[in-house]
XYZ file of N, CA and C in Angstrom:
537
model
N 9.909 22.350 24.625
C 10.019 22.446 23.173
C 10.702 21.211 22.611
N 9.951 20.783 21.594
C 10.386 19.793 20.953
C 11.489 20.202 20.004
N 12.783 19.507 20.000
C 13.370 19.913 18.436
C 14.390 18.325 18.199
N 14.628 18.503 17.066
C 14.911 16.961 16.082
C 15.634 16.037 16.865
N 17.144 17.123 17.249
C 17.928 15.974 18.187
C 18.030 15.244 19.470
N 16.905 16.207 20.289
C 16.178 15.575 21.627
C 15.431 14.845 21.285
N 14.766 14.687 19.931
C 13.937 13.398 19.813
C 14.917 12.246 18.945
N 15.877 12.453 18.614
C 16.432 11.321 17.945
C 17.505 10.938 19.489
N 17.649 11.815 20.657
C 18.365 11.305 21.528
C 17.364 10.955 22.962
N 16.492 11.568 22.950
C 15.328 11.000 24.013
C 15.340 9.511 24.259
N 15.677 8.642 25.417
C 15.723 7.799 25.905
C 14.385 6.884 25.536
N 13.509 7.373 26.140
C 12.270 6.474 25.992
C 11.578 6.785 24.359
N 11.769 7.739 23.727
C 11.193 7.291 22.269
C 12.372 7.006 21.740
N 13.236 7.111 21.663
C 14.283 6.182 20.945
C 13.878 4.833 21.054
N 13.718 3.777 22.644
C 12.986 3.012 22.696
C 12.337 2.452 21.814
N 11.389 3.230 21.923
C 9.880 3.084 21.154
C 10.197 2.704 19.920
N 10.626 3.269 18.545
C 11.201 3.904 17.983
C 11.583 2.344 16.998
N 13.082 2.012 18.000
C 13.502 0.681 17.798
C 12.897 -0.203 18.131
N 12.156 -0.527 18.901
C 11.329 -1.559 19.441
C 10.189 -1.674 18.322
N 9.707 -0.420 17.670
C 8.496 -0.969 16.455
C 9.327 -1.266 15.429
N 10.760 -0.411 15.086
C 10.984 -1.303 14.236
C 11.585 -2.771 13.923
N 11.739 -3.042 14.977
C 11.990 -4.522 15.330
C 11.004 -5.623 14.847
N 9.772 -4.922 16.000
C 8.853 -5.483 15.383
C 8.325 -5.823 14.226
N 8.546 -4.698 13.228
C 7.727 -4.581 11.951
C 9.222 -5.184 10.812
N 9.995 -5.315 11.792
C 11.568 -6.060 10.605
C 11.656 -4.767 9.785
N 11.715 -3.371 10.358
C 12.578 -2.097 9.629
C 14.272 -2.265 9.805
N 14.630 -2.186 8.778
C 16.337 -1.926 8.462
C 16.560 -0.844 9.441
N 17.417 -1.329 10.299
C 17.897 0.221 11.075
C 18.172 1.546 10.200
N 18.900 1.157 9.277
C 19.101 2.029 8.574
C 18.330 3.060 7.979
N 17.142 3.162 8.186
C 15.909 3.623 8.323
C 15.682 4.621 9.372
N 15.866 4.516 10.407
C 16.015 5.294 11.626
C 15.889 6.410 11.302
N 16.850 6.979 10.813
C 16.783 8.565 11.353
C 15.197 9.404 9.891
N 15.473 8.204 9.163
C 14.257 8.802 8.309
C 12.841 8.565 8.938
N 12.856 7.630 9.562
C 11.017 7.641 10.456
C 11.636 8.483 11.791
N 12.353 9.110 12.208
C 12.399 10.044 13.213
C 12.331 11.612 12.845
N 12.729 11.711 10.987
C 12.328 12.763 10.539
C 10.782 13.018 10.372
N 10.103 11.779 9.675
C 8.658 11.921 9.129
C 7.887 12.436 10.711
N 8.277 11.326 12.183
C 7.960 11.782 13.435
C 8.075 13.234 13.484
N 9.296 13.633 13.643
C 9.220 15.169 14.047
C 8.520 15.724 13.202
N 8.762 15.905 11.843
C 7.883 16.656 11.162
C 6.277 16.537 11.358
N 5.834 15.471 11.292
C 4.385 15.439 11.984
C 3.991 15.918 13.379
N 4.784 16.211 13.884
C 4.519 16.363 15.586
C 4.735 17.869 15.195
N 5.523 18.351 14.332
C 5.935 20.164 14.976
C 5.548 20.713 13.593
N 5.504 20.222 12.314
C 5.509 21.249 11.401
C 4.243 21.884 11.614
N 3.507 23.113 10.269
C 2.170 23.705 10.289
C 2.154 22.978 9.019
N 1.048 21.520 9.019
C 1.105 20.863 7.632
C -0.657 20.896 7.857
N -1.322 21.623 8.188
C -2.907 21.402 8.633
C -3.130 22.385 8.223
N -3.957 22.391 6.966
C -4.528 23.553 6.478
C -5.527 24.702 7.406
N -6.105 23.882 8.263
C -8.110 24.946 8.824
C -7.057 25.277 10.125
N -5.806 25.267 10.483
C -5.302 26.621 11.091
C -3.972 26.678 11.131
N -2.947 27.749 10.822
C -1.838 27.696 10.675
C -1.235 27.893 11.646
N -1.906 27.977 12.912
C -0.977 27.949 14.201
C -0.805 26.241 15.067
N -1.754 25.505 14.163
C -1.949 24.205 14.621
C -0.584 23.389 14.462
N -0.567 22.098 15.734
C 0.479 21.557 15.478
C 0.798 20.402 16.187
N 0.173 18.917 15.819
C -0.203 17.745 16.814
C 0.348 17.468 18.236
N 1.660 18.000 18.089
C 2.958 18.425 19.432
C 2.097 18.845 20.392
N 1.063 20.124 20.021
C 0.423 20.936 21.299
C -0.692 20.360 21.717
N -1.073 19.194 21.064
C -2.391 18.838 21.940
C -2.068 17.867 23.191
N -2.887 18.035 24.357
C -2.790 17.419 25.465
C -3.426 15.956 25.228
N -3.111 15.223 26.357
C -3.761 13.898 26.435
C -5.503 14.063 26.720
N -5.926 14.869 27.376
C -7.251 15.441 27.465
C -7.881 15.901 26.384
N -7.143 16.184 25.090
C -7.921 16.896 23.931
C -7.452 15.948 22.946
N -7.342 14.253 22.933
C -7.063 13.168 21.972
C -7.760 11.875 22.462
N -7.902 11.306 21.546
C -7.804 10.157 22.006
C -6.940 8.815 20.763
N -6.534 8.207 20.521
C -5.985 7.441 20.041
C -6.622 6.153 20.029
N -6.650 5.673 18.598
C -7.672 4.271 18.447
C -9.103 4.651 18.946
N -9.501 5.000 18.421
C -11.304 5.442 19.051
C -11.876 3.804 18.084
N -12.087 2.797 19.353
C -13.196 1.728 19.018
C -14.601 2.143 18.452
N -15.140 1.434 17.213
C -16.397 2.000 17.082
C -17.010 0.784 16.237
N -18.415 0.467 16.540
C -18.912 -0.551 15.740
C -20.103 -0.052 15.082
N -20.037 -0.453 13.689
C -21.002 0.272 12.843
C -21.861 -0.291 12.190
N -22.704 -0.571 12.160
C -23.905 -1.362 11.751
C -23.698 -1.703 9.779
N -24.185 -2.765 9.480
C -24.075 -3.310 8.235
C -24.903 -4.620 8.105
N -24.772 -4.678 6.490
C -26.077 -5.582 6.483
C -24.929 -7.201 6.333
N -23.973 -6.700 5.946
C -22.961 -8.011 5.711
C -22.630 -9.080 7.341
N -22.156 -10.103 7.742
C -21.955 -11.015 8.826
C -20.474 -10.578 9.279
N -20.017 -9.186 9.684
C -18.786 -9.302 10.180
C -18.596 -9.308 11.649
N -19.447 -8.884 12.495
C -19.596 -8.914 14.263
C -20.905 -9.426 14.636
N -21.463 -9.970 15.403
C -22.718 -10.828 15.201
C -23.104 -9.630 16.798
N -23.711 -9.241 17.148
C -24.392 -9.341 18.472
C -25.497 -9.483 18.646
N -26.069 -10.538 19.069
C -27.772 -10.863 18.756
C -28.359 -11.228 17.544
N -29.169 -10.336 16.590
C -29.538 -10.803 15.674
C -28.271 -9.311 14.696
N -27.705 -8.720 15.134
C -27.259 -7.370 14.420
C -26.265 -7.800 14.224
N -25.411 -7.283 12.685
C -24.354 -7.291 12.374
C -23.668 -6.095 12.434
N -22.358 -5.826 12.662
C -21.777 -4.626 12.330
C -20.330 -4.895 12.074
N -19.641 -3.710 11.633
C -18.606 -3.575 11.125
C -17.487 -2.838 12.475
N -16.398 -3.506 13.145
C -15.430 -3.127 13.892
C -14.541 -2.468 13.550
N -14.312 -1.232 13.756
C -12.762 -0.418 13.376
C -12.372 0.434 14.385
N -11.732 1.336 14.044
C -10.875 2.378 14.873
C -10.249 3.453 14.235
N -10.035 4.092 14.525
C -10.746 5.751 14.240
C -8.963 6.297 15.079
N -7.679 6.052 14.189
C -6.445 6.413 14.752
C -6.468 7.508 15.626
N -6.991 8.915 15.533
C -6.865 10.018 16.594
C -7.878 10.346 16.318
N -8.795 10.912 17.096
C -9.458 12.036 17.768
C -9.292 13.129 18.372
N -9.187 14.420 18.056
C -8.678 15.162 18.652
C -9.517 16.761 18.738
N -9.513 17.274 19.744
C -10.338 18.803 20.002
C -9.956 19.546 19.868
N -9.701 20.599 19.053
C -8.929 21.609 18.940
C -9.958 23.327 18.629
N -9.700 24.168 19.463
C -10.327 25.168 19.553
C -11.873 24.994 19.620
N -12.651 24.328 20.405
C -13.785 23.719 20.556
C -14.230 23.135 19.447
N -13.568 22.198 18.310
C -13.845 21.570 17.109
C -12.992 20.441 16.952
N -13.991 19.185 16.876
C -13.585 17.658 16.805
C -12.984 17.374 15.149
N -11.638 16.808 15.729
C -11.005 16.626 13.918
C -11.086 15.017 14.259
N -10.972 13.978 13.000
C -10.280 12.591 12.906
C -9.329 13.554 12.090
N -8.525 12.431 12.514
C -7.099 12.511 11.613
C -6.967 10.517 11.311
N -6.621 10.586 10.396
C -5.868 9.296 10.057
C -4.603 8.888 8.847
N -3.969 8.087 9.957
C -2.543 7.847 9.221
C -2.649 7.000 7.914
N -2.076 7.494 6.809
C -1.709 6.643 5.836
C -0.112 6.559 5.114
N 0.010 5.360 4.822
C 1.557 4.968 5.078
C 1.390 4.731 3.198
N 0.503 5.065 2.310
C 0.575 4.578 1.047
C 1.879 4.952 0.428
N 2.830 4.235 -0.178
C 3.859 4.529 -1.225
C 2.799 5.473 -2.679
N 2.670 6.631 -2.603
C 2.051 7.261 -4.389
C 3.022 7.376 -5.122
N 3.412 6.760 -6.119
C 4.731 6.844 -7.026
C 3.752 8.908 -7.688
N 2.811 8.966 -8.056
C 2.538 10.217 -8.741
C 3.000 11.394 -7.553
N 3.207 10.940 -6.273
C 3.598 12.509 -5.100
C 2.737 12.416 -4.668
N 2.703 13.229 -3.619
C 2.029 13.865 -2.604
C 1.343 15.184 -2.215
N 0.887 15.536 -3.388
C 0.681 17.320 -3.915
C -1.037 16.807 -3.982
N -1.628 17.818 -3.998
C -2.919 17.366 -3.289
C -3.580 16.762 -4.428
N -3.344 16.740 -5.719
C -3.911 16.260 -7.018
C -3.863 14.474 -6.387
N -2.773 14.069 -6.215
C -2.380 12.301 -6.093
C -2.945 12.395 -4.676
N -2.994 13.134 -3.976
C -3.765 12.618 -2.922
C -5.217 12.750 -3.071
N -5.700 13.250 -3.883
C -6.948 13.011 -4.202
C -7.422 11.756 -5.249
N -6.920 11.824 -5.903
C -6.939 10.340 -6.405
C -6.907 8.860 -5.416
N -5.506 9.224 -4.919
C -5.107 7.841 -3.613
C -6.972 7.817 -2.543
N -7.492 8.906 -2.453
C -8.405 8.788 -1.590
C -9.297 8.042 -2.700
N -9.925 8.618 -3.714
C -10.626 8.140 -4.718
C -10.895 6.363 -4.913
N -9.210 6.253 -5.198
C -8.889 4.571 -5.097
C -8.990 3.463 -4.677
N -8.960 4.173 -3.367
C -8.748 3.406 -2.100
C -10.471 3.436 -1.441
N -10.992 4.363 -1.803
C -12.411 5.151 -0.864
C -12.638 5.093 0.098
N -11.396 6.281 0.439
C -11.424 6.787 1.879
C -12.479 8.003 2.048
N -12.980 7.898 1.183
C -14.611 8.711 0.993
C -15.579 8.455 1.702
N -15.725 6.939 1.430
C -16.626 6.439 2.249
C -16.064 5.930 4.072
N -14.843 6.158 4.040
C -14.238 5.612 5.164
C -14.806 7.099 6.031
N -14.842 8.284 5.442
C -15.434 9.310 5.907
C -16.025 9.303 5.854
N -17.144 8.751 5.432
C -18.525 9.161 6.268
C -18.393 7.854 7.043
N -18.506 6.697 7.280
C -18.542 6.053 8.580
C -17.830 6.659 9.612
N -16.382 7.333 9.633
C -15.915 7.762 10.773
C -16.766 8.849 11.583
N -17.207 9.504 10.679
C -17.510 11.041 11.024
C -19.210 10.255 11.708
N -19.806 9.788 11.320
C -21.203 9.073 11.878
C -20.877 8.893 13.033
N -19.500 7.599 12.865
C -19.211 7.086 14.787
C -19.203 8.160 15.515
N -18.209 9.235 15.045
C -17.478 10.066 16.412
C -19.134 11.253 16.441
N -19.469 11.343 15.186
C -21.356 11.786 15.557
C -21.837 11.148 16.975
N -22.178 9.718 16.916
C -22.534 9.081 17.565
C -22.257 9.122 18.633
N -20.677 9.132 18.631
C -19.581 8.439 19.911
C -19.904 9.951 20.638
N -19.942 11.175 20.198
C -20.406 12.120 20.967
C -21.548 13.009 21.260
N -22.498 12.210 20.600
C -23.762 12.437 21.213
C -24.356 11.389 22.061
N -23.880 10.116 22.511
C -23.656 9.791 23.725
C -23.103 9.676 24.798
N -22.261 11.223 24.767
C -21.844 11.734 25.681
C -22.417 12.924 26.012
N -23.426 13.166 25.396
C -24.272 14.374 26.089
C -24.154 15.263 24.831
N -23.169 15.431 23.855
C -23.017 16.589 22.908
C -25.375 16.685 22.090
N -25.426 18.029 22.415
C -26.607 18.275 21.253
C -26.883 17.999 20.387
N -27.635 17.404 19.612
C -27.585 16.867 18.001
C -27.687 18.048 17.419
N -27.602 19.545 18.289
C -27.900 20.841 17.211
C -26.221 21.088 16.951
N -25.640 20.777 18.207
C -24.055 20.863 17.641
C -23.239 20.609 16.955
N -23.745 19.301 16.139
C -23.115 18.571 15.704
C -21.985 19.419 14.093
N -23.007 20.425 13.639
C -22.205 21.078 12.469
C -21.415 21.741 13.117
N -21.854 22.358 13.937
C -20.636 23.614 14.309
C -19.325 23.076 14.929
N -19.740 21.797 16.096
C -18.404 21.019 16.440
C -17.444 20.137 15.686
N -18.144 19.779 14.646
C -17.233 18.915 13.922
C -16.459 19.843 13.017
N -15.203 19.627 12.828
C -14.292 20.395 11.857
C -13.846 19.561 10.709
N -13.607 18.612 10.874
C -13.203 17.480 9.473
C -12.403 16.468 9.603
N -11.968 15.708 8.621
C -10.524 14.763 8.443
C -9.618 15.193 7.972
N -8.731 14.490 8.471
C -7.267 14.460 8.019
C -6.708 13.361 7.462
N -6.594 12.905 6.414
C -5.481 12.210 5.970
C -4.194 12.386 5.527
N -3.776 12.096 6.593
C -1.607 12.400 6.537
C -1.033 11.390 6.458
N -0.839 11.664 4.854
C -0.037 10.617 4.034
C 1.391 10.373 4.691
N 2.198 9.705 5.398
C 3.492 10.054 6.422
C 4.338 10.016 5.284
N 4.644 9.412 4.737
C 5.480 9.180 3.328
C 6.172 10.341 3.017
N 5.194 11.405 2.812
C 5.186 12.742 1.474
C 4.968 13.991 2.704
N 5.228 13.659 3.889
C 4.354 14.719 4.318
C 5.311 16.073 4.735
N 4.991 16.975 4.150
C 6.208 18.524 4.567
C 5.284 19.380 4.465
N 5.344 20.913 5.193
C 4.690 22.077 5.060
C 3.900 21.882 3.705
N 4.251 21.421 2.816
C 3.079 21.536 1.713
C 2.802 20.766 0.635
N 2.899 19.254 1.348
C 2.135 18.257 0.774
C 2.509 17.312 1.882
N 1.596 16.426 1.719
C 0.939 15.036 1.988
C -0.171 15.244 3.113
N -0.469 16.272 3.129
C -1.710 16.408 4.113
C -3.060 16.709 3.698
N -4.235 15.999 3.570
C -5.238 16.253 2.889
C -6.129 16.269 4.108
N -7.508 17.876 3.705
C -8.328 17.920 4.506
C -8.951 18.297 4.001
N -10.748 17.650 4.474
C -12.123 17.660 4.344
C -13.126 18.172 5.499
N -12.964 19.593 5.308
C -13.873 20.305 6.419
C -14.996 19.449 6.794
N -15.190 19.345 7.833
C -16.753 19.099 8.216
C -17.924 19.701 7.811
């Protein structure tokens, strides 16, 4: 069981922890607030399509992290041969109760909150609309060349997640788009 002060005293994510923020030039002073937004993302029920869900319980077998994917476009951004496509990555992947979610992190400052109204907008803005349907195509793709049925494809896919880390508590900053 995970709880706050084994993760603010855990050896190796403490590590971690300080070492990104080093990297990224975070004020220590900061600390214990990105070890709150951490725990809370790892243990709260902030996922609407099930309330027993909770990123903590998924195994390394039912994720994957950074899912590579190249997506075809008519613009010159990856050349292979005569084809162009577009390179990204797809933050988690994850299986939960035989149903494929993306989830992806967003770090946006919304001065309007984090209540699902401004997060619908922030998606609007930004068009992470369309960032959904390219994701949801790849991991289409990415798992029907792994054998998945193209008849499966509705019933296995469950949706996105965008978890705003900023805003995020039992009942806001988490926005989801069923499959």
């Amino acid at each position: 069981n995970l709880d706050y002060k084994s993760l603010m005293e855990h050896g190796e994510i403490n590590t971690l922890i300080v070492k990104s923020m080093n990297y990224y030039l975070i004020d220590s002073k900061w600390k214990e607030s990105i070890c709150l937004v951490i725990f809370s993302t790892l243990t709260k029920n902030i996922f609407p399509f099930d309330k027993d869900f909770r990123l903590s319980l998924l195994t390394d077998k039912s994720k994957i992290h950074e899912l590579e994917f190249y997506y075809p476009t008519a613009k010159n951004i990856e050349k292979f041969g005569d084809a162009s496509y577009m390179k990204g990555f797809i933050d988690l992947v994850f299986q939960w109760q035989g149903r494929y979610y993306i989830l992806d992190w967003k770090s946006n400052f919304l001065e309007a909150g984090y209540l699902k109204s401004s997060l619908e907008m922030a998606i609007k803005e930004h068009q992470y609309d369309l960032q959904y349907n390219v994701y949801s195509v790849c991991l289409y793709r990415w798992l029907k060349n792994r054998g998945m049925p193209e008849s499966d494809w509705l019933k296995k896919f469950g949706g996105i997640i965008y978890l705003f880390v900023r805003g995020t508590t039992e009942s806001q900053g988490s926005y989801f788009k069923e499959g």
